[in-house]
Structure formats: structure tokens, C-alpha cells
Amino acid sequence: MRVCVLVPLMSLVLVVCAARSPYQAVLQHSRIRGRQQGPNVCAMQQIKGTNKKYFTNCKQWYHRKICGKPTVITYECCPGYERIPGDKGCPAALPLVNIYNTLGVVGASTTQMYSERANLREEIEGPGSFTFFAPSNDAWAALPAEILDALVSNVNIELLNALHYHMVNSRLTSEELKHGSSFPSMYQDSQVHIHHYSNGIVTVNCARLIKPDQHSTNGIVHVIDRVITAVSNDMQTVIDVDDDLETLRTAFAAAGLTTLLESEGQYTIFAPTNDAFQKIPQETLSRILGDPLALKDLLNYHILKQLHCAESIVSGTSMETLQGTSLEVGCDGDQMTLNGKAIVTKKDQLGTNGVIHYINELLIPDSAKTLLELAEGSSVSTVTKLFVDAGLSSHLTGSEALTMLAPLNDAFKAGSMTMTPNLRKLMANHILKEQLSSKSLYHGQELETLGGLRLRVFVYRNNLCIENACIAANDRTGRFASMFTVDKVLTPPMGTVMDVLKADERFSLLVGAIQTAGMTELLNQQGSLTFFAPTNEAFSKLPQAELNSLLRSPSELSGVLKYHLGEGMLVSGGVGSYTRLKPLQGEKLDLGVRNLTIYINKVPVVDADLMATNGVVHAVNSIIKPQPLKIDLEQADGPAAAVRSAATTAVDTRSFRNDDLFQKVLRSRSSRTMSRSQ
């Protein structure tokens, strides 16, 4: 049975591995998906409501979407084959004919007609070896009427020149159309520019090859989806001659990037129009234009390191910019999108060293933003308003090296937030006096705030926290300052653990118990403690006789309270699905999280993260007791059992002397030990 599964799987791998280019790989995948329909059948994906078809890759096959639009699967003859009535699939190889006749059978009959009108027929019927990038019938129909009229009105010159620009004087298969390559056309040796993308898309001058590799006796035809024009200018020249890009042209010159646009390369520029610059507040625009570093970052954020024609995009893809961060380049139907927005107004303005797509919105990277701009329009809008109301705008818009701790909107309770002196001070303590990266923070580090406090850093296996607030998103690094998005409003430490308890009426009985147990000094001294503090309600749940007995015995009371005290600082964000904490007295405390509530030995925390200078307090409404001992039958005689002390075993035996299961385990262990000794 295993062989039956592996054989077709191996053959599939071999077939795919044999493909030599991205296009060939996609073609092979389409063959595999279509083989149940018969020999030489390819599965195609057609966008619903359009004539656009694509050979399918694995991702498209399972998602059934291209550019966010649903597709339907169609089955067609693979390139070079045709159907025979009555037979399954496409068993017959197409007869080889010359290029002129091939145009008529591959969906390029309009190109065939214009070839005859331009007196090109004799050439493409005769001897030679040509590559013809033939516009489809739909491509000619999509040409503006005035352009088409200008071409066909002077057939011996303009139309012939246009068709010759679609031809190369040698045979080039899709395998030979390498990414970034150029070939001299038959029109004055003007270059045609090839891009062969990893998703199998192949373009010539940004026109997509929709039917590649249609062989003929005197060459090869690649049907393309648009009529292409000659490219002779670099990107700087394209920008220089377009009045819609006047502001961009000035900005490139001010940033010293003109040389880049004139150099050899394969770039993609998302070019903001004059209107895009005008949409930006004048104060922001003036600040960026007057700051060479911010301006250079801004412009480099609009330039991709590689050339991407619009037709190469079939789904959202993260692409690296010259600025060092990424843009999400995608598509929505025929619309090209950036970071999810359909802001591209003109596509595929090709230059000799790259391609330009026009956009109607300026893209401002974080590295060119102030703190206030980083926070605006994001998931921290509530605290942004509070910073402004607290009179901290000068810090958020200036050039100070700062780090903002910005709680998520969900961290604030519903209702209006009235600015008070205490809230104003709290907001100042959410801004640190230096620009930081979360990657550079370490456990025990202290950070000074604008409000004068020193905040502690806690590094846990599952979280990185500053006091009770844990980092909830990636850093955002602005021009001068950074923003850490955190999950909670900061609770600055207010006195020692004992001070925190005395200031809260819920712990009045606990404060008395601490004094009775002689633990006041412990909770006031410097250190690092986690106190799961029983409230008055917790004490009231104890039977009165048990409570009276406990309060009369300082040593017993001290033992109970020390079992509630853990070694080290553990804020709520540091608790994972299974966390252990060593108490000052006793073996361990088992912590976990369920439905956003922390549990210690199955007792829920009712109020977490009351921060103190020497620890943290978590309120509980029940006295925490040790968990019942668990016996792991599979490991009862394993290494852990072998090193268990006799004293521990004795305690365990006393604890479970009435437990039949435990007795069976002991008898089983004893018999195995005896058999080994024999």
C-alpha cells in the first residue's frame, strides 16, 4: 500500500523538478492538474467575468483566487497540441506552419491581418528564424482609437515599424527569456525588455505572455496581452518630461537621488503625483522636505529593489524597498494595491532601467515620522489623544530621542477620560527619556521616564514587559523617537509591597496577619517578590475556628503567608499556559491562564499587577493551598523515582496510606526491584 502512494508522488516530484524555469514549473503543474481530462490537457484559471486566464500554481489552485477575485477552472490543450473529435484530451500535435499561419490559429488573427496590411506577410512566411511577440485580438481592441488610427493610416511606415518592434531576429523560447534580459528588436535594434518572475509570469515590456511557445517552421510566437512600444528613456528622463511629477522631480534632486535614476538597474518606482504631495499637511511636508535624512528615507520607501510590472502581481507580496523596510504590493482585480490601498493611477511606464507606477497618495515610512505621526490613525489612538490633552505634544513632535509606551485602545475602559493632575503625570511616565529598541532590552534594566520614575524591564519566556505593561506589537522607529505598543496602561510602582497592601482596604485583615506573623520587615525591604495576596473575602471563607487557630499561631500563619509569596517578579504577562513559581515556603506554585484569567493552584486572580518597588501584588479571594500530589504511573520507577529521598517517600506514603492505587504502585515497584536483584 505504501508503494502505491509513493510511486505517483515520486513521479510528480520528478516531473516538477524536471521543469527548468518558473514558467515551465507552472506549466507542468497545470499539466498535472489537467491530466485526468486526457493527454496534453492543461488546467487554467480564468477570473470570473473576464477573459483573463492563467496557468495555475499550487497556491492559486487551492485558493481559487487571482488578485483577490474568484476563478473558475477551465481545461484547454497545452501549448502545441489540439483535440481530435471523439478522442479524450488533446492527443494530436499541432502541425508546424509558418509564423503568418500560426498567428491565425493562436488567437492573434488581428496581428495576422495587420501583418498583411503592412506588407510583413512575405517576411514571416519566408525563410528565417524569428520570435514574434504577437498582441492578442483583445490587445489591439484595447488600443485607444487615435493611436490605432495613427498606426494604420500610414501602413508602410508606422504599422510596419510597430510590428517589427514586436519581433526578434532569432528563435527565443520561454526558457531563454531570462529575468532582466533584453534583446534587440527588428526595429532599429531597439531593445525589448524581458522579465521572468518566480510565479511563472513572463513579460515583455510589461506585457504578459498569455500563450507562450507557439512553435512554427520559421520561428516561435508568444501571444501577449497588449501592444508594446519602444523604450528609450531612463526613469529620470521619464520623470523630467512629466508635469504631473514636478514635485517628485524636485524632491529627488533635493535628496541627491538623481544619479540613481540615471544609473543602470532594474528598479520599481511608485511615483507620487503632485496631487499626492498636496494631500499631506503642509507642516508635515515642509518638515520632511527640510530634513535631508527624512526626505531620502521617504523617497527610497517608494522604490523597490527589483523591477515589477503590474502583470507580475497575482496576490499580495511583501517587497523590500531601498529604504530597508517592505511594502505589501498586491492587486484587487485590475487595480494594483500598496499596503492594501488601490492608489495606483497609472501602471507600467517602462524606462531602460526600471518601471514607474503613478500613485495618488504619498507613502510616509515610519523612519520619517514624529512620535505623534507614528501613533495617529493606529490602534493606539486613545492614548495619543491623552498625550495631547496632557500637554505633551512638544515631546511627540520634536526631535528629542524618546520612546513612547503606547497602550492599545482596548487597554482603556469605556467612557470619557477626564484629564487630571494624576493622569497627566501618568502620561508623562509613559514616555522614556531615550530612543530604544525592544531587542536591546534586558531583564532588570531600569528606564527613566519624563515623569522622573525608573521603570523595570522583565524578560520572560513568552513576553517582554516594562513593569506590568508587555510589548504587544513590533517596535515602530520614527525619525528621532520610537514607539512600543503595549497591552496595558502602565501601573508605576507606588511604595513597597507593604505600602500597596496598607493602601487597599481589601487587604486590611492580611495586613494584620502579616504583622502577627512578623513579616512586615520582609515586605518592606528591598527585593523582588510576587505576592498572591488574600483579600478579606479570602479570610472570611475559612471556618471561624480554623481562622482563630491560624491567627493565634505566628509560626503557622507565617508558613501559610510565605506559601503565597513567590521568589522573583512575575507580572501577569509573564504567566504562560503552564508556569511554576517557587514560594518562600513550600514546594511550588502552579500557574496558568484560562479565558484571560490567571490561576494559582486553581485559585483565580481577581486583580493583577499591583506594582511595588520591591515586588508585585496579585489579589486572590481564596487562601491558596498545595495541590494534591499526582502520581505518574508510567514514570513511577523512572530516574526521578530512583533519586527520591527516603524522607520524601515517607511523607508521600503517609499522605496516601489509605489510597489503594498508591499501594498498588508500591507493590509493583517492590516486585520489580526484587526481580532485578535476583
XYZ file of C-alpha atoms in Angstrom:
678
model
C 0.000 0.000 0.000
C 2.869 2.334 0.832
C 4.468 1.746 -2.569
C 1.229 2.661 -4.319
C 1.272 6.039 -2.602
C 4.970 6.764 -3.107
C 5.210 5.899 -6.803
C 2.839 8.611 -8.107
C 4.240 11.012 -5.517
C 7.788 10.433 -6.738
C 6.737 10.776 -10.350
C 5.064 14.097 -9.502
C 8.275 15.336 -7.846
C 10.389 14.220 -10.801
C 8.106 15.920 -13.306
C 8.161 19.201 -11.368
C 11.927 19.020 -10.769
C 12.453 18.495 -14.488
C 10.901 21.921 -15.181
C 13.691 24.377 -15.897
C 12.109 27.788 -15.396
C 9.312 29.311 -13.300
C 7.012 29.327 -16.333
C 7.835 25.696 -17.108
C 7.160 24.774 -13.459
C 3.713 26.389 -13.586
C 3.018 24.732 -16.949
C 3.956 21.338 -15.501
C 1.644 21.933 -12.535
C -1.174 22.822 -14.930
C -0.491 19.594 -16.851
C -0.642 17.556 -13.644
C -3.952 19.150 -12.635
C -5.400 18.567 -16.100
C -4.198 15.032 -16.774
C -7.455 13.404 -15.661
C -9.082 15.168 -18.614
C -6.799 13.330 -21.026
C -3.325 13.691 -22.543
C -1.813 17.145 -23.018
C -4.626 18.944 -21.215
C -3.689 21.935 -19.036
C -5.800 23.277 -16.186
C -6.248 27.040 -16.482
C -7.690 29.508 -14.004
C -9.984 32.125 -15.501
C -11.024 35.152 -13.471
C -14.808 35.201 -13.338
C -16.373 37.783 -15.619
C -13.183 38.325 -17.655
C -11.187 36.679 -20.410
C -8.013 36.632 -18.309
C -6.571 33.131 -17.921
C -3.504 31.857 -16.113
C -1.630 28.617 -15.878
C -2.128 27.580 -12.285
C 0.354 27.091 -9.457
C -0.307 25.264 -6.183
C -1.341 28.364 -4.228
C -3.772 29.556 -6.878
C -5.173 26.042 -7.313
C -6.168 25.731 -3.659
C -7.226 29.352 -3.095
C -9.120 29.643 -6.384
C -8.317 33.350 -6.465
C -6.175 35.659 -8.572
C -5.818 39.295 -7.497
C -8.455 38.673 -4.869
C -11.056 37.670 -7.449
C -12.610 34.188 -7.658
C -11.588 31.981 -10.541
C -13.086 29.041 -12.389
C -11.063 26.122 -13.670
C -11.067 25.557 -17.415
C -9.299 22.802 -19.288
C -7.516 23.588 -22.548
C -4.973 21.977 -24.814
C -1.437 22.613 -23.622
C 0.743 24.660 -25.999
C 1.462 22.750 -29.206
C -1.458 20.292 -29.065
C -5.018 20.073 -30.366
C -8.145 17.975 -29.910
C -9.364 15.192 -32.184
C -13.143 14.716 -32.314
C -14.085 11.576 -30.426
C -10.767 11.242 -28.576
C -10.123 12.210 -24.982
C -7.869 15.124 -24.247
C -5.542 16.697 -26.804
C -3.641 13.785 -28.348
C -2.549 15.461 -31.599
C 0.451 17.730 -32.014
C -0.359 20.891 -33.917
C 1.084 20.799 -37.449
C 4.005 23.197 -37.821
C 3.274 26.069 -40.180
C 4.995 29.384 -40.744
C 4.604 32.330 -38.383
C 1.971 34.039 -40.515
C -0.311 30.993 -40.443
C 0.478 30.314 -36.764
C -0.877 33.783 -35.879
C -4.251 32.763 -37.247
C -4.638 29.713 -35.006
C -3.361 31.050 -31.667
C -5.754 33.950 -31.096
C -3.704 36.619 -32.893
C -5.676 36.939 -36.123
C -5.709 40.750 -35.826
C -1.910 40.747 -35.778
C -2.068 38.469 -38.809
C -4.345 40.952 -40.589
C -2.116 43.937 -39.788
C 0.963 41.952 -40.872
C -0.593 41.542 -44.288
C -1.654 45.188 -44.430
C 1.891 46.312 -43.537
C 3.424 44.053 -46.201
C 5.043 41.940 -43.493
C 3.416 38.676 -44.602
C 6.095 37.705 -47.080
C 8.793 38.140 -44.444
C 7.098 35.998 -41.774
C 6.128 33.337 -44.305
C 9.648 33.106 -45.737
C 12.977 31.783 -44.537
C 14.460 32.862 -41.242
C 14.153 32.237 -37.548
C 12.082 34.859 -35.753
C 10.449 35.439 -32.401
C 7.144 37.284 -32.704
C 5.603 38.794 -29.558
C 2.144 38.933 -31.108
C -0.566 41.098 -29.488
C -3.799 39.203 -28.975
C -7.020 40.316 -30.655
C -8.141 41.827 -27.341
C -4.845 43.741 -27.103
C -5.451 45.514 -30.409
C -9.069 46.221 -29.440
C -7.861 47.855 -26.197
C -5.680 50.402 -28.002
C -7.072 53.956 -27.926
C -8.720 54.733 -31.266
C -6.452 57.693 -32.034
C -3.304 55.566 -31.592
C -4.666 52.746 -33.715
C -5.739 55.188 -36.445
C -2.268 56.760 -36.484
C -0.698 53.340 -36.948
C -2.891 52.010 -39.742
C -3.172 55.282 -41.672
C 0.472 55.035 -42.754
C 0.878 51.289 -43.095
C 4.186 51.245 -44.876
C 5.979 53.091 -42.079
C 4.323 53.297 -38.656
C 2.494 49.959 -38.651
C 5.449 48.082 -40.082
C 7.788 49.701 -37.558
C 5.409 48.816 -34.720
C 5.185 45.172 -35.815
C 8.959 44.941 -36.303
C 9.395 46.171 -32.717
C 7.428 43.072 -31.660
C 9.946 40.820 -33.418
C 13.423 39.495 -32.636
C 15.585 38.064 -35.392
C 16.168 34.705 -33.642
C 14.120 31.951 -32.040
C 13.600 32.525 -28.286
C 11.627 30.039 -26.195
C 10.226 30.951 -22.802
C 13.191 29.076 -21.331
C 15.541 31.611 -22.908
C 13.527 34.638 -21.787
C 15.519 35.244 -18.623
C 14.553 37.751 -15.975
C 16.124 41.151 -16.667
C 17.341 40.221 -20.144
C 16.977 42.442 -23.215
C 17.006 41.585 -26.922
C 17.379 43.838 -29.968
C 14.138 44.066 -31.876
C 13.879 44.229 -35.667
C 13.002 47.929 -35.408
C 16.315 49.810 -35.387
C 17.677 47.283 -32.837
C 15.550 48.926 -30.120
C 15.616 46.656 -27.085
C 12.674 44.647 -25.834
C 12.862 44.022 -22.094
C 12.072 40.628 -20.584
C 11.074 39.825 -17.005
C 10.506 36.244 -15.909
C 9.027 36.126 -12.404
C 9.151 33.382 -9.783
C 5.367 32.846 -10.029
C 5.700 31.800 -13.685
C 4.603 35.112 -15.210
C 6.734 36.229 -18.180
C 6.501 39.769 -19.558
C 7.965 41.696 -22.486
C 7.920 45.456 -21.885
C 5.460 44.639 -19.071
C 3.010 42.894 -21.449
C 2.203 39.386 -20.190
C 2.844 36.343 -22.343
C -0.575 34.670 -22.309
C 0.204 31.941 -24.849
C 3.954 31.330 -24.855
C 5.919 28.917 -27.021
C 3.677 28.581 -30.073
C 6.208 26.955 -32.422
C 6.303 27.460 -36.179
C 8.537 26.365 -39.038
C 10.385 29.650 -39.130
C 10.346 30.738 -35.520
C 8.157 30.982 -32.486
C 5.127 33.065 -31.476
C 4.405 34.311 -27.952
C 0.931 35.834 -27.719
C 0.948 38.895 -25.393
C -1.870 40.850 -23.776
C -1.049 44.343 -25.074
C 0.615 46.240 -27.906
C 4.089 47.319 -26.781
C 6.009 50.474 -27.660
C 9.713 51.215 -27.842
C 11.567 52.154 -24.646
C 14.428 54.618 -24.988
C 14.491 56.813 -21.856
C 15.748 56.087 -18.348
C 13.487 56.741 -15.383
C 14.952 60.163 -14.658
C 14.063 61.299 -18.177
C 10.534 59.900 -17.831
C 10.098 61.919 -14.624
C 11.714 65.034 -16.148
C 9.218 65.274 -19.018
C 6.041 64.662 -16.997
C 4.478 67.762 -15.422
C 2.393 65.560 -13.086
C 5.667 64.553 -11.353
C 7.122 68.045 -10.904
C 7.137 67.922 -7.076
C 8.667 64.445 -7.125
C 11.347 65.636 -9.535
C 12.255 68.480 -7.155
C 12.318 66.108 -4.184
C 14.621 63.619 -5.940
C 17.020 66.433 -6.777
C 16.999 67.746 -3.188
C 17.705 64.249 -1.834
C 20.567 63.663 -4.279
C 18.883 60.645 -5.893
C 19.000 61.844 -9.495
C 22.125 59.778 -10.192
C 20.323 56.626 -9.068
C 17.501 57.219 -11.547
C 20.013 57.608 -14.356
C 22.147 54.590 -13.468
C 21.839 51.046 -14.727
C 19.476 48.916 -12.701
C 16.103 47.248 -12.501
C 14.037 49.339 -10.091
C 10.351 49.922 -9.478
C 9.244 53.438 -8.530
C 5.827 54.171 -7.081
C 5.792 57.798 -8.162
C 3.594 60.188 -6.132
C 1.927 62.773 -8.339
C 1.729 66.466 -7.498
C -1.750 65.843 -6.092
C -0.352 63.162 -3.769
C 2.082 65.659 -2.232
C -0.672 68.250 -1.836
C -2.758 65.858 0.280
C -0.110 65.918 3.026
C -0.464 68.613 5.736
C 1.822 71.485 4.790
C 3.582 71.419 8.160
C 4.447 67.725 7.754
C 5.559 68.147 4.149
C 7.727 71.162 4.960
C 9.362 69.305 7.839
C 10.243 66.308 5.653
C 11.406 68.385 2.682
C 13.654 70.355 5.044
C 15.196 67.241 6.590
C 17.597 65.536 4.132
C 17.627 62.215 6.012
C 13.833 62.045 6.344
C 13.397 63.065 2.691
C 15.799 60.393 1.462
C 14.011 57.743 3.547
C 10.665 58.947 2.209
C 11.746 58.664 -1.432
C 13.603 55.371 -1.006
C 10.426 53.957 0.544
C 8.800 54.441 -2.862
C 11.491 52.443 -4.699
C 11.655 48.648 -4.857
C 14.976 46.896 -5.332
C 13.613 44.863 -8.249
C 11.513 45.611 -11.291
C 7.893 44.502 -11.001
C 5.442 45.041 -13.824
C 1.793 45.173 -12.813
C 1.061 41.887 -14.594
C 3.566 40.074 -12.378
C 1.357 40.595 -9.311
C -1.328 37.951 -8.753
C -1.553 38.185 -4.942
C -0.244 40.271 -2.058
C 3.521 40.050 -1.678
C 5.926 41.783 0.693
C 8.677 43.517 -1.284
C 11.800 45.218 0.042
C 12.351 48.905 -0.628
C 15.603 50.832 -0.895
C 14.700 52.388 2.457
C 15.138 48.953 4.077
C 11.565 48.121 5.044
C 8.884 46.429 2.983
C 5.773 47.364 1.040
C 2.866 44.990 0.603
C 2.362 45.037 -3.163
C -0.842 43.354 -4.269
C -3.810 43.621 -6.563
C -7.580 43.773 -6.421
C -8.935 42.752 -9.786
C -7.335 45.112 -12.302
C -6.257 47.509 -9.552
C -2.700 47.402 -8.255
C -2.561 47.968 -4.483
C 0.039 49.192 -2.000
C -0.345 48.220 1.655
C -3.912 47.214 0.801
C -4.855 50.519 -0.860
C -5.791 50.888 -4.541
C -3.788 54.089 -5.046
C -2.021 53.270 -8.336
C -3.442 55.502 -11.066
C -1.132 54.649 -13.996
C 0.875 51.464 -14.416
C 3.900 50.195 -16.295
C 5.619 53.354 -17.520
C 8.755 51.500 -18.550
C 12.222 53.003 -18.656
C 15.502 51.435 -19.659
C 16.453 50.925 -16.003
C 13.104 50.284 -14.361
C 9.372 50.805 -14.308
C 7.235 53.609 -12.871
C 3.736 53.241 -11.429
C 1.967 56.513 -10.603
C 0.219 56.806 -7.224
C -2.149 59.433 -5.837
C -1.099 59.108 -2.191
C 2.269 59.783 -0.592
C 3.745 56.856 1.367
C 5.484 58.070 4.527
C 7.706 55.456 6.208
C 7.973 55.310 9.985
C 11.582 56.467 9.749
C 10.385 59.879 8.505
C 7.653 60.324 11.140
C 7.454 62.027 14.510
C 6.111 60.172 17.537
C 2.717 61.770 17.080
C 2.595 60.701 13.426
C 3.570 57.143 14.383
C 0.640 56.947 16.766
C -2.048 58.679 14.712
C -4.612 56.558 12.915
C -3.463 53.341 14.585
C -4.635 51.005 17.347
C -3.325 53.443 19.998
C -5.462 56.465 19.139
C -6.934 56.699 22.672
C -3.590 57.228 24.373
C -2.484 59.561 21.563
C -5.334 61.935 22.463
C -4.421 61.653 26.140
C -0.801 62.582 25.402
C -2.016 65.705 23.571
C -4.530 66.576 26.329
C -1.739 66.186 28.898
C 0.277 68.905 27.134
C 2.968 66.555 25.845
C 2.626 67.462 22.150
C 6.001 69.234 22.039
C 7.701 65.970 23.009
C 5.703 63.998 20.430
C 6.511 66.322 17.541
C 10.048 67.440 18.376
C 13.487 65.997 17.775
C 14.104 64.525 21.235
C 15.355 60.945 21.447
C 12.406 59.292 23.231
C 10.433 56.061 23.433
C 6.679 56.122 23.833
C 4.887 53.308 25.673
C 1.533 53.315 23.884
C -1.225 51.110 25.351
C -3.687 49.596 22.897
C -7.134 51.162 22.775
C -8.552 48.001 24.374
C -6.451 48.686 27.469
C -8.660 51.654 28.380
C -12.046 51.273 29.982
C -15.026 52.609 28.078
C -16.081 56.142 28.882
C -14.569 59.596 28.838
C -11.050 60.134 30.206
C -11.006 63.436 32.060
C -7.548 64.918 32.333
C -6.449 65.294 35.954
C -3.055 66.035 37.532
C -2.595 62.337 38.325
C -3.484 61.285 34.772
C -1.172 63.964 33.373
C 1.669 62.544 35.492
C 0.796 59.015 34.388
C 1.019 60.048 30.728
C 4.475 61.569 31.324
C 5.547 58.228 32.771
C 4.583 56.519 29.500
C 7.439 58.346 27.724
C 11.027 57.174 28.261
C 13.964 59.565 28.078
C 15.885 57.717 25.347
C 15.194 56.110 21.993
C 15.221 52.355 22.481
C 14.753 49.119 20.582
C 12.929 46.297 22.324
C 15.664 43.968 21.039
C 18.202 45.756 23.245
C 16.198 45.477 26.492
C 17.348 43.052 29.181
C 15.981 41.673 32.448
C 16.476 44.004 35.380
C 17.190 47.050 33.220
C 15.854 50.362 34.547
C 14.413 53.030 32.249
C 13.866 56.666 33.219
C 10.617 58.430 32.273
C 9.786 62.061 31.584
C 7.855 61.963 34.863
C 11.004 61.103 36.788
C 10.243 57.448 37.573
C 12.523 54.494 36.916
C 10.696 51.591 35.307
C 11.938 47.992 35.401
C 12.267 45.583 32.481
C 11.190 41.945 32.885
C 12.125 39.333 30.308
C 10.021 36.168 30.323
C 9.992 33.162 28.056
C 6.746 34.321 26.447
C 6.842 38.079 26.889
C 8.886 41.244 27.320
C 7.404 43.637 29.866
C 8.080 47.079 31.287
C 6.514 46.958 34.747
C 3.020 45.457 34.179
C 2.799 46.511 30.500
C 4.034 43.916 27.993
C 5.005 44.656 24.410
C 2.135 43.681 22.095
C 3.485 44.537 18.621
C 6.704 45.200 16.749
C 8.563 48.406 17.506
C 7.903 51.399 15.313
C 11.010 53.523 14.851
C 10.482 57.141 13.879
C 12.866 59.871 12.746
C 14.019 60.689 16.275
C 11.923 58.516 18.581
C 10.372 55.054 18.856
C 7.013 53.653 19.885
C 6.423 50.437 21.838
C 2.827 49.231 21.628
C 1.918 47.660 24.987
C -1.061 45.662 26.178
C -1.883 47.579 29.361
C -1.868 51.022 30.855
C 1.279 51.337 32.911
C 0.965 50.879 36.672
C 4.031 52.611 38.128
C 5.340 51.173 41.432
C 3.855 53.033 44.409
C 5.828 52.160 47.538
C 6.777 48.750 48.890
C 4.584 45.660 48.878
C 3.540 46.531 52.422
C 2.646 50.078 51.333
C 0.483 48.696 48.497
C -1.385 46.403 50.888
C -1.919 49.115 53.526
C -3.337 51.491 50.916
C -6.051 48.996 49.844
C -8.958 48.277 52.218
C -9.410 44.829 50.683
C -6.240 43.704 52.455
C -6.913 45.026 55.995
C -7.090 41.513 57.507
C -3.975 40.495 55.575
C -2.035 43.490 56.916
C -2.906 42.433 60.485
C -1.918 38.833 59.741
C 1.446 39.978 58.316
C 2.129 41.960 61.488
C 1.141 38.985 63.664
C 3.457 36.700 61.649
C 6.357 39.159 61.986
C 6.716 39.613 58.213
C 6.396 43.387 57.988
C 10.136 43.920 57.529
C 10.280 41.241 54.802
C 7.654 43.058 52.754
C 9.284 46.449 53.246
C 12.881 45.555 52.455
C 14.476 45.724 49.017
C 13.947 42.652 46.928
C 11.884 41.063 44.243
C 8.724 39.251 45.350
C 5.428 38.129 43.885
C 2.630 38.145 46.463
C -0.641 36.370 45.748
C -2.359 38.406 48.408
C -5.509 37.019 50.077
C -8.258 39.601 50.389
C -10.599 39.975 53.362
C -13.003 37.763 51.427
C -10.382 35.008 51.316
C -10.012 35.016 55.100
C -13.773 35.111 55.611
C -14.123 31.862 53.641
C -12.120 29.966 56.284
C -14.119 28.288 59.074
C -14.056 30.558 62.116
C -12.335 28.014 64.321
C -9.605 27.416 61.712
C -9.138 31.157 61.236
C -8.875 31.782 65.006
C -6.360 28.959 65.358
C -4.293 30.300 62.472
C -4.229 33.861 63.811
C -3.113 32.613 67.270
C -0.065 30.823 65.835
C 2.502 33.226 64.326
C 4.687 30.381 63.013
C 1.791 28.604 61.286
C 0.487 31.916 59.941
C 3.968 32.766 58.609
C 4.111 29.417 56.781
C 0.735 29.986 55.128
C 1.629 33.531 54.040
C 5.078 32.553 52.743
C 3.396 29.932 50.550
C 1.642 32.913 48.927
C 4.975 34.688 48.321
C 6.948 33.734 45.239
C 10.618 34.348 44.608
C 11.164 36.918 41.849
C 8.870 39.292 39.993
C 6.144 37.671 37.924
C 3.650 40.071 36.343
C 0.541 38.711 34.651
C 2.071 38.973 31.188
C 4.802 36.534 32.206
C 2.373 33.725 33.002
C 2.070 31.116 30.278
C -0.174 28.090 29.891
C 1.895 26.227 32.466
C 4.178 28.253 34.739
C 5.805 27.281 38.024
C 6.907 29.634 40.774
C 8.957 28.736 43.834
C 7.310 30.041 47.044
C 9.299 31.190 50.085
C 7.943 28.163 51.901
C 6.648 25.033 50.240
C 7.449 23.139 47.052
C 5.864 25.008 44.138
C 3.005 27.118 42.866
C 1.351 26.059 39.590
C 0.138 28.959 37.439
C -1.833 29.021 34.231
C -4.125 31.219 32.142
C -7.685 30.395 31.137
C -10.093 32.855 29.485
C -7.677 35.712 30.228
C -7.732 34.900 33.964
C -4.639 33.753 35.862
C -4.972 30.792 38.217
C -2.601 29.759 41.012
C -3.214 26.188 42.159
C -6.654 26.613 40.536
C -7.384 29.801 42.544
C -8.204 32.746 40.218
C -6.504 36.123 40.465
C -9.173 38.799 40.856
C -6.897 41.841 40.469
C -3.444 41.551 38.932
C -0.321 43.663 38.740
C -0.436 45.969 41.739
C 3.142 47.119 41.288
C 5.501 47.845 44.189
C 9.134 48.930 44.325
C 10.154 45.532 45.715
C 7.598 43.264 44.076
C 4.151 42.826 42.608
C 0.824 42.025 44.269
C -1.933 39.877 42.742
C -5.187 39.763 44.714
C -6.918 36.394 45.311
C -10.268 35.755 47.013
C -9.284 32.346 48.417
C -6.446 31.025 50.536
C -4.056 29.100 48.241
C -3.351 25.529 49.320
C -0.888 22.975 47.936
C -2.124 20.859 45.061
C -2.786 17.139 45.714
C 0.239 15.019 44.820
C 0.000 13.499 41.337
C 1.360 10.005 40.636
C 2.657 9.332 37.118
C 2.253 5.585 36.694
C 4.479 5.431 33.618
C 7.374 7.131 35.414
C 6.843 5.830 38.934
C 10.023 3.763 38.770
C 11.970 6.068 36.458
C 15.045 8.183 37.196
C 13.091 10.705 39.218
C 11.745 7.977 41.483
C 15.193 6.459 41.894
C 16.650 9.657 43.344
C 13.664 10.494 45.515
C 14.778 10.731 49.131
C 13.549 8.298 51.744
C 12.094 11.172 53.709
C 10.023 12.340 50.769
C 8.831 8.802 50.165
C 7.793 8.561 53.771
C 5.812 11.779 53.543
C 4.174 10.603 50.341
C 3.273 7.288 51.930
C 1.680 8.952 54.918
C -0.253 11.282 52.674
C -1.653 8.434 50.642
C -1.633 5.487 53.081
C -5.370 4.988 52.546
C -5.070 5.203 48.756
C -5.426 1.761 47.163
C -3.883 2.987 43.915
C -0.762 4.173 45.707
C -0.401 0.838 47.492
C -0.605 -0.981 44.146
C 2.152 1.240 42.759
C 4.363 0.487 45.766
C 3.754 -3.270 45.458
C 4.500 -3.155 41.734
C 7.717 -1.218 42.338
C 8.775 -3.612 45.102
C 8.250 -6.684 42.923
C 10.260 -5.170 40.059
C 13.107 -4.273 42.435
C 13.203 -7.825 43.792
C 13.237 -9.336 40.305
C 16.166 -7.095 39.326
C 18.158 -8.093 42.422
C 17.603 -11.750 41.601
